[in-house]
Amino acid sequence: MIKKILSFEEILKGCVKNDNSCKEMMYKSFYGYLMGIILRYTKNVSDSEELVNDSFIKIFKHVANFKSPKNPEELQRSFKGWIAQIASRTAIDKIRSTKAQFYVDDLGEDEHPVTQVSIASELHVNDILNLLNHLPDTQRLVFNLYEIEGFAHEEISKMLNIPESSSRVYLTRSKNKLRTLYQNTMVGSYKKNG
Amino acid sequence: MDKELIEHIATQLQQHEEQYVPGAWERFSEKKDKRSRFVLWPMWVAAALLLVVGGTFLIFNSQNHKSDLAAIKSKKIDQKEVEDKRIPEVPNSNVAPKTALNLPIAKNNQPENRAIQATTLTVNRHNTNPIIKSIHNTLANTLPPISLSSSSNKKFEIKGETKQEKTFKKPTFEDLLARDSRANELKGTTKAPINSKWEPGIYVAPAMGNDNKVNMNYGFSLSYNVADNLSISSGIAYSSLSSTSNPSTQIGAASDAVASSVPNSSPINSYSSNSRSLESVNASVRGINIPLELKYNISKKFYTGVGVSALAILNNKQDNNYLVSTGRNITVANTAGVAEQKMLIVTERVSETQAQSLRVADKYIGFYNFSLGYKQKISKKTDFAIEPFLRLPMKTFSNDNLNLTNGGLRLKIDF
């Protein structure tokens, strides 16, 4: 691992030169990272590897265009940011292609007041992903983009070709649903057990 | 531990990384290979097919051009010695009747006339064969075991074989030396800093045509990588080609039966008959070859190439080899003082250089090139490649249907 970090710059250069062993190193070191991102977007595990691979194809194709930051210490972090962006775009494209349009249903519905739900114990990532899997696709996507990727509603609306207001609604709904899901499943089971 | 759920989810997910699944890279690279192969192979095959079909079409189209043989100046191989030695050895037992030879006696022996006859007498070839056969027969019957006709032929065959071996072995040794010196020579010169897309190289390529002679080609090549797997290469090379054509398939081959009286010292009188047939045509061409080639990398180490090349002819030599069978009737006075008549058949091989004026006027020959290569890295920037190749001429060269198709092995160093 240490060796990899030390030679990250070399690996990057090797990838630019289309060196296969460097590509392999790159792939193996960032597979898990990208998979973590992809899994937020998709339920299907077999789909997810395909999406990771698609992302890597794009990464290797455009790796020469990656502009390394002035500060060499930030190189790996900025590269990770760059590939994360590629991965999430790939996932979004895939979702978009399967869903012809994001139709927005009864947005006039009153939004529930945001109630704070505190967690009793640390939630495991698998549990979180499980919770996410219960969300409708669009809600899940908006939640991902806003809360985790940090996009603004304006950007999301452009990305998904929906009104900004819809993005807000989806976000609120997804959050509320997550809270209820959490309280109904996780907390309930913990209470029963403990 | 009181933490808002959503916040927690966000941070958890942001930090989360999955484990690497063993075998994922293998699946990935396999898939990528498959994809590129599927996309590019059909195009590649189509291009190759197009070239092959077009090439054969051109070859067959241009095969109909044929004209008469050249005017020739003859030079005899030192075959006479054999003939002279043989004569005294023949036992003087039987005399073949003179009338058995139904051969015309011509007084003319001049080369210009021969040339004319060569063209007019081609039809007679089939007719003369039986005559020659009959000579053989009478000889076999009348002469004791050491039949001259057969023994002289045998001797001759052996000579021919040894000659061929020599020509085959000789170049290879020279070539090795030349290859080494050439490689050393060029090593020092090509060290300019070059963009990674450009790949210069030098090569030597021993090649062999249908005459089994090894010809050397030396060249410099420069290739440009258009895409990951595709590159265009060109260059300049000194190349030599040689070819021979088979007499049996020659329709326009000259064979004539010219009977001529040969002056002989001791015999009282002598007659001889000549039967001449074109045995083979040897041609060698030397020139500067300029190829243009498209290369596709099948894998990291293997690649194929298809291309065309133009050969500017610097030097062009063509030799016609004739087989001349001469039947001679010699009258000798034996020890008893009685005149005896003997029949001898002498076969000679005569090689004649084609006249300058009648050689091919073409200054260029086009070729289709096909190659398959194996590449091995020997240092960071240097590759060594072994590349079997095949060169097909776009049209037949010269009037004698010479087939300049040749193949060989290119040994290449890329920088």
Coordinates of C-alpha atoms in Angstrom, one line a residue:
Chain A
M1 CA 0.0 0.0 0.0
I2 CA 2.8 2.4 0.9
K3 CA 4.6 1.6 -2.3
K4 CA 1.4 2.4 -4.2
I5 CA 1.0 5.7 -2.6
L6 CA 4.6 6.6 -3.2
S7 CA 4.5 5.7 -6.8
F8 CA 1.1 7.1 -7.4
E9 CA 2.5 9.8 -9.7
E10 CA 4.3 7.2 -11.7
I11 CA 1.2 5.1 -11.9
L12 CA -0.6 8.1 -13.2
K13 CA 2.1 8.8 -15.8
G14 CA 2.1 5.1 -16.8
C15 CA -1.7 5.3 -17.4
V16 CA -1.2 8.3 -19.6
K17 CA 1.3 6.3 -21.6
N18 CA -1.2 3.4 -21.8
D19 CA 1.0 1.1 -19.8
N20 CA -1.0 -2.0 -18.9
S21 CA 0.6 -2.8 -15.5
C22 CA 0.1 0.8 -14.3
K23 CA -3.5 0.6 -15.4
E24 CA -3.9 -2.6 -13.4
M25 CA -2.4 -0.9 -10.3
M26 CA -4.7 2.0 -10.8
Y27 CA -7.7 -0.3 -11.3
K28 CA -7.0 -2.3 -8.3
S29 CA -6.3 0.6 -6.0
F30 CA -9.4 2.5 -6.9
Y31 CA -11.9 -0.3 -7.6
G32 CA -13.2 -0.3 -4.1
Y33 CA -13.5 3.5 -4.0
L34 CA -15.5 3.7 -7.2
M35 CA -17.6 0.7 -6.2
G36 CA -18.5 2.5 -3.0
I37 CA -19.7 5.5 -5.1
I38 CA -21.5 3.3 -7.6
L39 CA -23.3 1.3 -4.9
R40 CA -25.1 4.5 -3.7
Y41 CA -26.7 4.7 -7.1
T42 CA -27.6 1.2 -8.0
K43 CA -29.3 -1.7 -6.3
N44 CA -28.0 -4.4 -8.6
V45 CA -24.5 -5.7 -7.7
S46 CA -23.8 -7.1 -11.2
D47 CA -24.8 -3.8 -12.7
S48 CA -22.4 -2.0 -10.3
E49 CA -19.3 -3.8 -11.5
E50 CA -20.3 -3.0 -15.1
L51 CA -20.6 0.7 -14.1
V52 CA -17.3 0.6 -12.3
N53 CA -15.7 -0.8 -15.5
D54 CA -17.4 1.7 -17.6
S55 CA -16.0 4.4 -15.4
F56 CA -12.5 3.0 -15.6
I57 CA -12.8 2.9 -19.4
K58 CA -13.6 6.6 -19.3
I59 CA -10.9 7.3 -16.8
F60 CA -8.2 5.5 -18.8
K61 CA -9.4 7.2 -22.0
H62 CA -9.3 10.7 -20.6
V63 CA -6.5 10.3 -18.0
A64 CA -4.2 12.5 -20.1
N65 CA -6.7 15.4 -19.6
F66 CA -6.6 15.2 -15.8
K67 CA -4.9 18.3 -14.6
S68 CA -2.8 17.6 -11.5
P69 CA -3.0 20.3 -8.8
K70 CA -0.1 22.6 -8.1
N71 CA 0.5 21.1 -4.7
P72 CA 1.8 17.5 -5.3
E73 CA 0.5 16.4 -1.9
E74 CA -3.0 17.0 -3.1
L75 CA -2.5 14.9 -6.2
Q76 CA -4.1 11.7 -5.0
R77 CA -7.0 13.5 -3.4
S78 CA -7.8 15.6 -6.4
F79 CA -7.5 12.6 -8.6
K80 CA -9.9 10.7 -6.4
G81 CA -12.3 13.6 -6.7
W82 CA -11.9 13.6 -10.4
I83 CA -12.6 9.8 -10.8
A84 CA -15.5 10.1 -8.3
Q85 CA -17.1 12.6 -10.5
I86 CA -16.6 10.4 -13.5
A87 CA -18.1 7.4 -11.7
S88 CA -21.2 9.3 -10.5
R89 CA -21.8 10.8 -13.9
T90 CA -21.5 7.3 -15.4
A91 CA -24.1 6.0 -12.9
I92 CA -26.4 8.9 -13.5
D93 CA -26.2 8.4 -17.2
K94 CA -27.1 4.8 -16.8
I95 CA -30.1 5.6 -14.6
R96 CA -31.1 8.3 -17.1
S97 CA -30.9 5.9 -20.0
T98 CA -33.1 3.3 -18.3
K99 CA -35.6 5.9 -17.2
A100 CA -36.7 8.0 -20.2
Q101 CA -37.9 10.8 -17.9
F102 CA -38.3 11.7 -14.3
Y103 CA -41.9 12.4 -14.1
V104 CA -42.8 14.4 -11.1
D105 CA -46.0 13.4 -9.3
D106 CA -48.2 15.5 -7.1
L107 CA -45.6 18.0 -6.0
G108 CA -48.3 20.1 -4.4
E109 CA -48.3 17.8 -1.4
D110 CA -47.5 19.5 1.8
E111 CA -44.0 18.9 3.0
H112 CA -43.7 17.5 6.4
P113 CA -41.8 19.5 8.9
V114 CA -38.3 18.2 9.2
T115 CA -38.0 16.3 12.4
Q116 CA -34.6 15.5 13.7
V117 CA -33.9 11.8 14.1
S118 CA -30.9 11.0 16.1
I119 CA -29.3 7.7 15.8
A120 CA -28.8 5.4 18.8
S121 CA -25.9 3.6 17.5
E122 CA -23.5 3.7 14.6
L123 CA -25.2 2.5 11.5
H124 CA -23.2 0.1 9.3
V125 CA -22.7 1.1 5.7
N126 CA -24.5 -2.1 4.6
D127 CA -27.5 -1.0 6.6
I128 CA -27.4 2.4 5.1
L129 CA -27.2 1.0 1.6
N130 CA -30.1 -1.3 2.6
L131 CA -32.1 1.8 3.6
L132 CA -31.2 3.5 0.3
N133 CA -32.4 0.5 -1.6
H134 CA -35.9 1.1 -0.2
L135 CA -36.0 4.6 -1.7
P136 CA -37.6 5.2 -5.1
D137 CA -34.9 5.7 -7.8
T138 CA -35.4 9.3 -8.3
Q139 CA -35.5 10.2 -4.6
R140 CA -32.4 8.1 -4.1
L141 CA -30.6 9.9 -6.9
V142 CA -31.4 13.3 -5.7
F143 CA -30.5 12.4 -2.1
N144 CA -27.1 11.2 -3.4
L145 CA -26.4 14.2 -5.4
Y146 CA -27.4 16.7 -2.9
E147 CA -26.3 15.2 0.4
I148 CA -23.3 13.2 -0.5
E149 CA -21.9 14.6 -3.7
G150 CA -22.8 18.1 -2.6
F151 CA -24.5 19.4 -5.7
A152 CA -26.9 22.3 -5.5
H153 CA -30.5 22.0 -6.5
E154 CA -29.8 24.1 -9.5
E155 CA -27.2 21.7 -10.8
I156 CA -29.3 18.7 -10.1
S157 CA -32.2 20.1 -11.9
K158 CA -30.0 20.6 -15.0
M159 CA -28.5 17.2 -14.7
L160 CA -31.8 15.4 -14.4
N161 CA -33.7 17.8 -16.5
I162 CA -36.3 18.5 -13.8
P163 CA -37.4 21.7 -12.3
E164 CA -35.4 22.9 -9.3
S165 CA -38.5 22.8 -7.1
S166 CA -38.9 19.1 -7.9
S167 CA -35.4 18.5 -6.8
R168 CA -36.2 20.0 -3.5
V169 CA -39.3 18.0 -3.1
Y170 CA -37.5 14.8 -3.9
L171 CA -34.8 15.6 -1.4
T172 CA -37.3 16.2 1.4
R173 CA -39.2 13.1 0.6
S174 CA -36.1 11.0 0.5
K175 CA -34.9 12.3 3.8
N176 CA -38.3 11.8 5.4
K177 CA -38.6 8.3 4.0
L178 CA -35.1 7.4 5.3
R179 CA -36.0 8.6 8.8
T180 CA -39.2 6.6 8.9
L181 CA -37.5 3.6 7.4
Y182 CA -34.8 3.9 10.0
Q183 CA -37.2 4.2 12.9
N184 CA -39.4 1.4 11.7
T185 CA -36.7 -1.1 10.9
M186 CA -33.5 -0.4 12.6
V187 CA -34.6 1.1 15.8
G188 CA -37.5 -1.3 16.1
S189 CA -35.3 -4.3 15.8
Y190 CA -32.7 -2.9 18.2
K191 CA -35.4 -2.2 20.7
K192 CA -36.8 -5.7 20.3
N193 CA -33.3 -7.2 20.7
G194 CA -32.1 -5.1 23.5
Chain B
M1 CA -23.6 9.7 19.8
D2 CA -26.5 11.9 19.1
K3 CA -26.1 12.6 15.5
E4 CA -28.7 13.5 13.0
L5 CA -29.4 10.4 10.8
I6 CA -29.0 12.1 7.4
E7 CA -25.7 13.7 8.4
H8 CA -24.5 10.3 9.6
I9 CA -25.6 8.6 6.4
A10 CA -23.8 11.2 4.3
T11 CA -20.5 11.0 6.1
Q12 CA -20.7 7.2 6.3
L13 CA -21.3 6.9 2.6
Q14 CA -18.6 9.5 1.7
Q15 CA -16.0 7.6 3.6
H16 CA -17.1 4.2 2.5
E17 CA -14.9 2.2 0.2
E18 CA -15.6 -1.3 -1.0
Q19 CA -13.1 -4.1 -1.0
Y20 CA -11.4 -5.0 -4.2
V21 CA -13.0 -8.1 -5.6
P22 CA -10.3 -10.5 -6.9
G23 CA -10.6 -11.2 -10.6
A24 CA -12.3 -7.8 -11.3
W25 CA -9.3 -6.5 -13.2
E26 CA -9.1 -9.7 -15.3
R27 CA -12.8 -9.4 -16.2
F28 CA -12.2 -5.8 -17.0
S29 CA -9.2 -6.2 -19.3
E30 CA -10.8 -9.2 -21.0
K31 CA -13.9 -7.3 -21.7
K32 CA -11.9 -4.4 -23.1
D33 CA -9.9 -6.6 -25.4
K34 CA -13.0 -8.3 -26.6
R35 CA -14.7 -5.0 -27.3
S36 CA -11.8 -3.6 -29.3
R37 CA -11.3 -6.9 -31.2
F38 CA -14.9 -7.0 -32.2
V39 CA -14.9 -3.5 -33.4
L40 CA -11.7 -3.5 -35.3
W41 CA -11.3 -7.0 -36.7
P42 CA -14.0 -6.9 -39.3
M43 CA -12.6 -3.7 -40.7
W44 CA -9.2 -5.1 -40.8
V45 CA -10.2 -8.3 -42.5
A46 CA -12.2 -6.3 -45.0
A47 CA -9.3 -4.1 -45.8
A48 CA -7.0 -7.1 -46.3
L49 CA -9.5 -8.9 -48.5
L50 CA -9.9 -5.8 -50.6
L51 CA -6.2 -5.7 -51.2
V52 CA -5.9 -9.3 -52.0
V53 CA -8.8 -9.4 -54.4
G54 CA -7.7 -6.2 -56.1
G55 CA -4.1 -7.5 -56.3
T56 CA -5.1 -10.8 -57.9
F57 CA -7.3 -9.0 -60.3
L58 CA -4.5 -6.8 -61.4
I59 CA -2.1 -9.7 -61.7
F60 CA -4.4 -11.7 -63.9
N61 CA -5.3 -8.7 -66.0
S62 CA -1.8 -7.9 -66.9
Q63 CA -0.7 -11.4 -67.6
N64 CA -1.7 -11.4 -71.3
H65 CA 1.1 -9.1 -72.4
K66 CA 3.7 -11.1 -74.0
S67 CA 6.2 -10.5 -76.8
D68 CA 9.0 -12.2 -78.6
L69 CA 12.3 -13.2 -77.2
A70 CA 15.2 -10.9 -77.3
A71 CA 18.1 -10.8 -79.6
I72 CA 20.8 -12.6 -77.8
K73 CA 24.5 -12.7 -77.7
S74 CA 25.6 -16.1 -76.7
K75 CA 28.3 -17.0 -74.4
K76 CA 29.1 -20.6 -73.9
I77 CA 29.7 -22.4 -70.6
D78 CA 32.9 -24.4 -70.5
Q79 CA 31.1 -27.5 -71.4
K80 CA 33.2 -28.3 -74.4
E81 CA 35.9 -29.8 -72.2
V82 CA 33.6 -32.5 -71.2
E83 CA 32.7 -33.2 -74.7
D84 CA 36.3 -33.4 -75.9
K85 CA 37.4 -35.7 -73.1
R86 CA 34.6 -38.1 -73.8
I87 CA 35.3 -38.6 -77.5
P88 CA 38.3 -40.8 -77.2
E89 CA 36.8 -43.0 -74.5
V90 CA 34.1 -44.3 -76.8
P91 CA 34.9 -47.8 -78.0
N92 CA 34.9 -48.0 -81.8
S93 CA 32.8 -51.0 -82.2
N94 CA 29.6 -49.9 -83.9
V95 CA 28.7 -47.4 -86.5
A96 CA 25.5 -45.7 -86.3
P97 CA 24.0 -45.3 -89.7
K98 CA 24.0 -41.7 -90.9
T99 CA 20.6 -42.0 -92.4
A100 CA 19.1 -42.6 -89.0
L101 CA 19.3 -38.9 -88.4
N102 CA 16.7 -37.1 -90.3
L103 CA 18.1 -33.8 -89.4
P104 CA 18.4 -30.8 -91.7
I105 CA 21.8 -29.5 -92.3
A106 CA 22.0 -25.8 -92.1
K107 CA 25.0 -23.8 -93.1
N108 CA 24.1 -20.8 -91.2
N109 CA 25.4 -20.4 -87.7
Q110 CA 25.3 -16.7 -87.1
P111 CA 23.6 -15.4 -84.0
E112 CA 21.3 -12.9 -85.7
N113 CA 19.8 -15.6 -87.7
R114 CA 19.4 -17.8 -84.8
A115 CA 17.4 -15.2 -83.0
I116 CA 15.0 -14.9 -85.8
Q117 CA 14.7 -18.7 -86.0
A118 CA 14.1 -18.8 -82.4
T119 CA 10.8 -17.2 -82.8
T120 CA 9.8 -18.9 -86.0
L121 CA 10.7 -22.3 -84.9
T122 CA 8.9 -22.4 -81.6
V123 CA 6.2 -24.5 -83.1
N124 CA 8.6 -27.2 -84.1
R125 CA 9.6 -28.0 -80.6
H126 CA 7.3 -30.9 -80.4
N127 CA 8.5 -32.2 -83.7
T128 CA 12.1 -32.2 -82.7
N129 CA 11.6 -34.1 -79.5
P130 CA 10.9 -37.4 -81.2
I131 CA 14.1 -37.0 -83.2
I132 CA 16.1 -36.5 -80.1
K133 CA 14.5 -39.5 -78.6
S134 CA 15.4 -41.5 -81.6
I135 CA 19.0 -40.5 -81.3
H136 CA 19.0 -41.6 -77.7
N137 CA 17.5 -44.9 -78.7
T138 CA 20.0 -45.6 -81.5
L139 CA 22.8 -44.7 -79.2
A140 CA 21.5 -47.0 -76.5
N141 CA 21.3 -49.8 -78.9
T142 CA 24.5 -49.4 -80.8
L143 CA 26.9 -48.3 -78.1
P144 CA 28.3 -50.4 -75.3
P145 CA 27.5 -49.7 -71.7
I146 CA 29.2 -46.4 -71.4
S147 CA 26.7 -44.6 -73.5
L148 CA 27.8 -41.2 -74.1
S149 CA 24.5 -39.5 -74.1
S150 CA 23.6 -40.7 -70.6
S151 CA 27.0 -40.2 -69.1
S152 CA 27.4 -36.7 -70.3
N153 CA 23.9 -35.9 -69.1
K154 CA 24.6 -37.3 -65.7
K155 CA 27.8 -35.4 -65.3
F156 CA 25.9 -32.3 -66.3
E157 CA 23.2 -32.8 -63.7
I158 CA 25.7 -33.1 -60.9
K159 CA 27.3 -29.9 -62.0
G160 CA 24.1 -28.1 -62.0
E161 CA 23.3 -29.2 -58.4
T162 CA 26.5 -28.2 -56.9
K163 CA 26.2 -24.8 -58.6
Q164 CA 22.8 -24.3 -57.0
E165 CA 24.0 -25.2 -53.5
K166 CA 26.7 -22.7 -53.8
T167 CA 24.5 -19.9 -54.7
F168 CA 22.2 -20.8 -51.8
K169 CA 24.8 -20.9 -49.1
K170 CA 27.0 -18.1 -50.2
P171 CA 24.8 -15.1 -49.5
T172 CA 23.8 -16.2 -46.0
F173 CA 27.2 -15.9 -44.6
E174 CA 27.8 -12.5 -46.3
D175 CA 24.5 -11.4 -45.1
L176 CA 25.3 -12.2 -41.6
L177 CA 28.3 -10.0 -41.8
A178 CA 26.5 -7.3 -43.6
R179 CA 23.7 -7.4 -41.1
D180 CA 26.0 -7.0 -38.2
S181 CA 28.0 -4.2 -39.7
R182 CA 24.8 -2.5 -40.8
A183 CA 23.3 -2.7 -37.4
N184 CA 26.4 -1.3 -35.8
E185 CA 26.6 1.4 -38.3
L186 CA 23.1 2.6 -37.8
K187 CA 23.1 2.3 -34.0
G188 CA 25.1 5.4 -33.6
T189 CA 23.3 7.5 -36.0
T190 CA 19.7 7.3 -34.9
K191 CA 19.6 8.9 -31.5
A192 CA 17.6 12.0 -32.0
P193 CA 15.0 12.8 -29.4
I194 CA 11.7 11.9 -30.8
N195 CA 8.1 12.2 -29.8
S196 CA 6.7 9.0 -28.5
K197 CA 4.2 8.8 -31.3
W198 CA 6.9 8.5 -33.8
E199 CA 8.9 5.3 -33.9
P200 CA 11.9 5.0 -36.1
G201 CA 13.5 1.7 -36.7
I202 CA 16.1 -0.1 -38.8
Y203 CA 15.9 -3.5 -40.3
V204 CA 17.5 -6.2 -42.3
A205 CA 15.3 -8.6 -44.2
P206 CA 16.6 -11.7 -45.9
A207 CA 14.0 -12.6 -48.5
M208 CA 13.6 -15.5 -50.9
G209 CA 11.8 -15.7 -54.2
N210 CA 10.9 -18.7 -56.2
D211 CA 14.5 -19.3 -57.2
N212 CA 15.6 -20.1 -53.6
K213 CA 18.2 -17.4 -53.6
V214 CA 18.5 -15.3 -50.5
N215 CA 18.4 -11.6 -51.2
M216 CA 19.1 -9.0 -48.6
N217 CA 17.0 -5.9 -48.0
Y218 CA 18.2 -3.1 -45.7
G219 CA 16.0 -0.3 -44.6
F220 CA 15.0 2.4 -42.3
S221 CA 11.4 2.7 -41.2
L222 CA 9.4 5.4 -39.4
S223 CA 6.0 4.7 -38.0
Y224 CA 3.4 7.0 -36.5
N225 CA 0.9 5.8 -34.0
V226 CA -2.5 6.9 -35.1
A227 CA -4.4 5.2 -32.4
D228 CA -3.7 2.8 -29.6
N229 CA -3.5 -0.2 -31.8
L230 CA -3.1 1.3 -35.2
S231 CA 0.0 2.9 -36.8
I232 CA 1.1 4.0 -40.2
S233 CA 4.6 3.3 -41.2
S234 CA 6.8 4.2 -44.1
G235 CA 10.4 4.4 -44.8
I236 CA 13.1 3.7 -47.3
A237 CA 14.9 0.5 -48.1
Y238 CA 17.5 -0.9 -50.4
S239 CA 16.1 -4.2 -51.7
S240 CA 17.0 -6.8 -54.2
L241 CA 14.8 -9.4 -55.7
S242 CA 15.5 -12.4 -57.8
S243 CA 13.3 -14.7 -59.6
T244 CA 13.4 -17.6 -62.0
S245 CA 10.8 -18.9 -64.3
N246 CA 10.0 -22.5 -65.1
P247 CA 10.5 -23.6 -68.7
S248 CA 7.7 -26.1 -68.8
T249 CA 5.1 -23.5 -68.3
Q250 CA 6.6 -21.2 -70.8
I251 CA 4.5 -20.9 -73.9
G252 CA 6.8 -18.4 -75.6
A253 CA 10.0 -20.3 -74.9
A254 CA 12.3 -20.7 -77.7
S255 CA 13.3 -24.0 -78.9
D256 CA 14.8 -24.6 -82.2
A257 CA 16.5 -27.2 -84.0
V258 CA 19.4 -25.9 -85.9
A259 CA 21.7 -28.2 -87.6
S260 CA 25.1 -26.9 -88.2
S261 CA 28.4 -28.3 -89.3
V262 CA 31.0 -28.0 -86.7
P263 CA 34.6 -27.9 -87.8
N264 CA 36.5 -30.7 -86.2
S265 CA 40.2 -31.4 -86.5
S266 CA 40.8 -35.1 -86.6
P267 CA 37.7 -36.6 -88.0
I268 CA 37.2 -36.9 -91.7
N269 CA 33.8 -35.3 -91.6
S270 CA 31.3 -34.5 -88.9
Y271 CA 27.8 -33.4 -88.7
S272 CA 26.0 -32.1 -85.8
S273 CA 22.5 -31.1 -85.0
N274 CA 21.4 -28.6 -82.5
S275 CA 18.3 -28.7 -80.3
R276 CA 17.9 -25.6 -78.2
S277 CA 15.3 -25.1 -75.5
L278 CA 14.9 -22.4 -73.0
E279 CA 15.5 -23.9 -69.7
S280 CA 15.0 -21.1 -67.4
V281 CA 15.1 -17.3 -67.0
N282 CA 16.8 -15.8 -64.1
A283 CA 16.2 -12.2 -63.3
S284 CA 17.5 -10.0 -60.5
V285 CA 16.3 -6.6 -59.7
R286 CA 17.8 -4.1 -57.3
G287 CA 16.3 -0.9 -56.2
I288 CA 15.1 1.5 -53.6
N289 CA 11.8 0.4 -52.0
I290 CA 9.4 2.8 -50.4
P291 CA 6.7 1.1 -48.4
L292 CA 3.5 2.5 -46.9
E293 CA 2.0 0.2 -44.4
L294 CA -0.9 0.1 -42.0
K295 CA -0.1 -1.8 -38.8
Y296 CA -2.6 -3.2 -36.3
N297 CA -1.5 -4.5 -32.9
I298 CA -3.5 -7.6 -32.2
S299 CA -2.0 -7.8 -28.7
K300 CA 0.9 -6.3 -26.9
K301 CA 3.4 -8.4 -28.8
F302 CA 1.8 -9.4 -32.0
Y303 CA 0.9 -7.2 -34.9
T304 CA -0.1 -7.5 -38.5
G305 CA 0.6 -5.2 -41.3
V306 CA -0.9 -4.6 -44.8
G307 CA 0.5 -2.2 -47.2
V308 CA 1.8 -1.3 -50.6
S309 CA 5.2 -0.4 -51.7
A310 CA 6.9 1.0 -54.8
L311 CA 10.3 -0.2 -55.9
A312 CA 12.3 2.2 -58.0
I313 CA 14.6 0.0 -60.1
L314 CA 18.2 0.8 -60.1
N315 CA 19.6 -2.3 -61.7
N316 CA 17.9 -5.0 -63.6
K317 CA 19.5 -8.1 -65.0
Q318 CA 18.0 -10.9 -66.9
D319 CA 19.7 -14.1 -68.0
N320 CA 18.2 -16.7 -70.3
N321 CA 19.4 -20.2 -69.8
Y322 CA 19.2 -22.6 -72.7
L323 CA 19.8 -26.2 -72.9
V324 CA 21.4 -27.1 -76.1
S325 CA 21.5 -30.7 -77.2
T326 CA 23.8 -31.4 -80.0
G327 CA 23.8 -34.7 -81.9
R328 CA 27.1 -35.2 -83.8
N329 CA 28.0 -37.7 -86.4
I330 CA 31.8 -38.1 -86.5
T331 CA 33.8 -40.2 -88.8
V332 CA 37.1 -41.4 -87.4
A333 CA 39.7 -43.6 -88.9
N334 CA 40.4 -46.5 -86.6
T335 CA 43.6 -48.4 -86.0
A336 CA 42.8 -50.8 -88.8
G337 CA 42.5 -47.9 -91.2
V338 CA 38.8 -48.3 -91.7
A339 CA 36.7 -45.3 -91.5
E340 CA 34.1 -45.6 -88.7
Q341 CA 31.2 -43.4 -87.9
K342 CA 30.2 -42.5 -84.4
M343 CA 27.1 -40.8 -83.0
L344 CA 27.5 -38.5 -80.0
I345 CA 25.1 -36.3 -78.2
V346 CA 26.4 -33.4 -76.3
T347 CA 24.2 -31.3 -74.0
E348 CA 25.3 -27.8 -73.2
R349 CA 23.9 -25.2 -71.0
V350 CA 24.2 -21.8 -72.5
S351 CA 23.5 -18.7 -70.5
E352 CA 22.7 -15.5 -72.4
T353 CA 22.2 -12.1 -71.0
Q354 CA 19.1 -10.3 -72.2
A355 CA 19.9 -7.3 -74.3
Q356 CA 19.7 -4.0 -72.6
S357 CA 17.2 -2.6 -75.1
L358 CA 14.8 -5.4 -74.6
R359 CA 14.6 -5.3 -70.8
V360 CA 11.6 -4.0 -69.1
A361 CA 11.0 -0.4 -69.6
D362 CA 9.2 0.0 -66.2
K363 CA 11.0 2.1 -63.8
Y364 CA 8.8 1.1 -60.9
I365 CA 7.2 -2.0 -59.6
G366 CA 4.4 -2.0 -57.2
F367 CA 4.0 -4.5 -54.5
Y368 CA 1.4 -5.5 -51.9
N369 CA 2.9 -6.3 -48.6
F370 CA 1.5 -8.5 -45.9
S371 CA 3.3 -9.2 -42.7
L372 CA 2.9 -10.6 -39.2
G373 CA 5.1 -9.5 -36.4
Y374 CA 6.3 -10.4 -33.0
K375 CA 7.8 -7.7 -30.9
Q376 CA 10.0 -8.0 -27.8
K377 CA 11.2 -5.2 -25.6
I378 CA 14.9 -5.3 -25.1
S379 CA 15.3 -2.1 -23.2
K380 CA 13.1 0.8 -22.2
K381 CA 13.0 2.4 -25.6
T382 CA 14.1 -0.4 -27.8
D383 CA 12.1 -3.1 -29.3
F384 CA 13.3 -6.0 -31.3
A385 CA 10.8 -7.4 -33.8
I386 CA 10.7 -10.4 -36.0
E387 CA 8.4 -10.1 -38.8
P388 CA 7.7 -12.7 -41.5
F389 CA 6.5 -10.9 -44.6
L390 CA 5.1 -11.6 -48.1
R391 CA 5.5 -9.3 -51.1
L392 CA 3.2 -9.8 -54.0
P393 CA 3.9 -7.8 -57.2
M394 CA 1.0 -5.8 -58.5
K395 CA 1.6 -7.0 -62.0
T396 CA 3.9 -9.5 -63.7
F397 CA 7.4 -8.2 -64.3
S398 CA 8.9 -8.4 -67.8
N399 CA 7.8 -10.4 -70.8
D400 CA 8.8 -13.8 -69.5
N401 CA 6.2 -14.1 -66.8
L402 CA 8.6 -13.7 -64.1
N403 CA 7.0 -14.0 -60.7
L404 CA 8.6 -11.6 -58.3
T405 CA 6.6 -12.8 -55.4
N406 CA 8.9 -13.2 -52.5
G407 CA 8.8 -13.7 -48.8
G408 CA 11.2 -13.4 -46.0
L409 CA 11.9 -12.5 -42.4
R410 CA 12.4 -8.9 -41.3
L411 CA 14.6 -8.4 -38.3
K412 CA 13.8 -5.0 -36.9
I413 CA 15.0 -2.7 -34.2
D414 CA 12.7 0.1 -33.2
F415 CA 13.8 3.0 -31.1

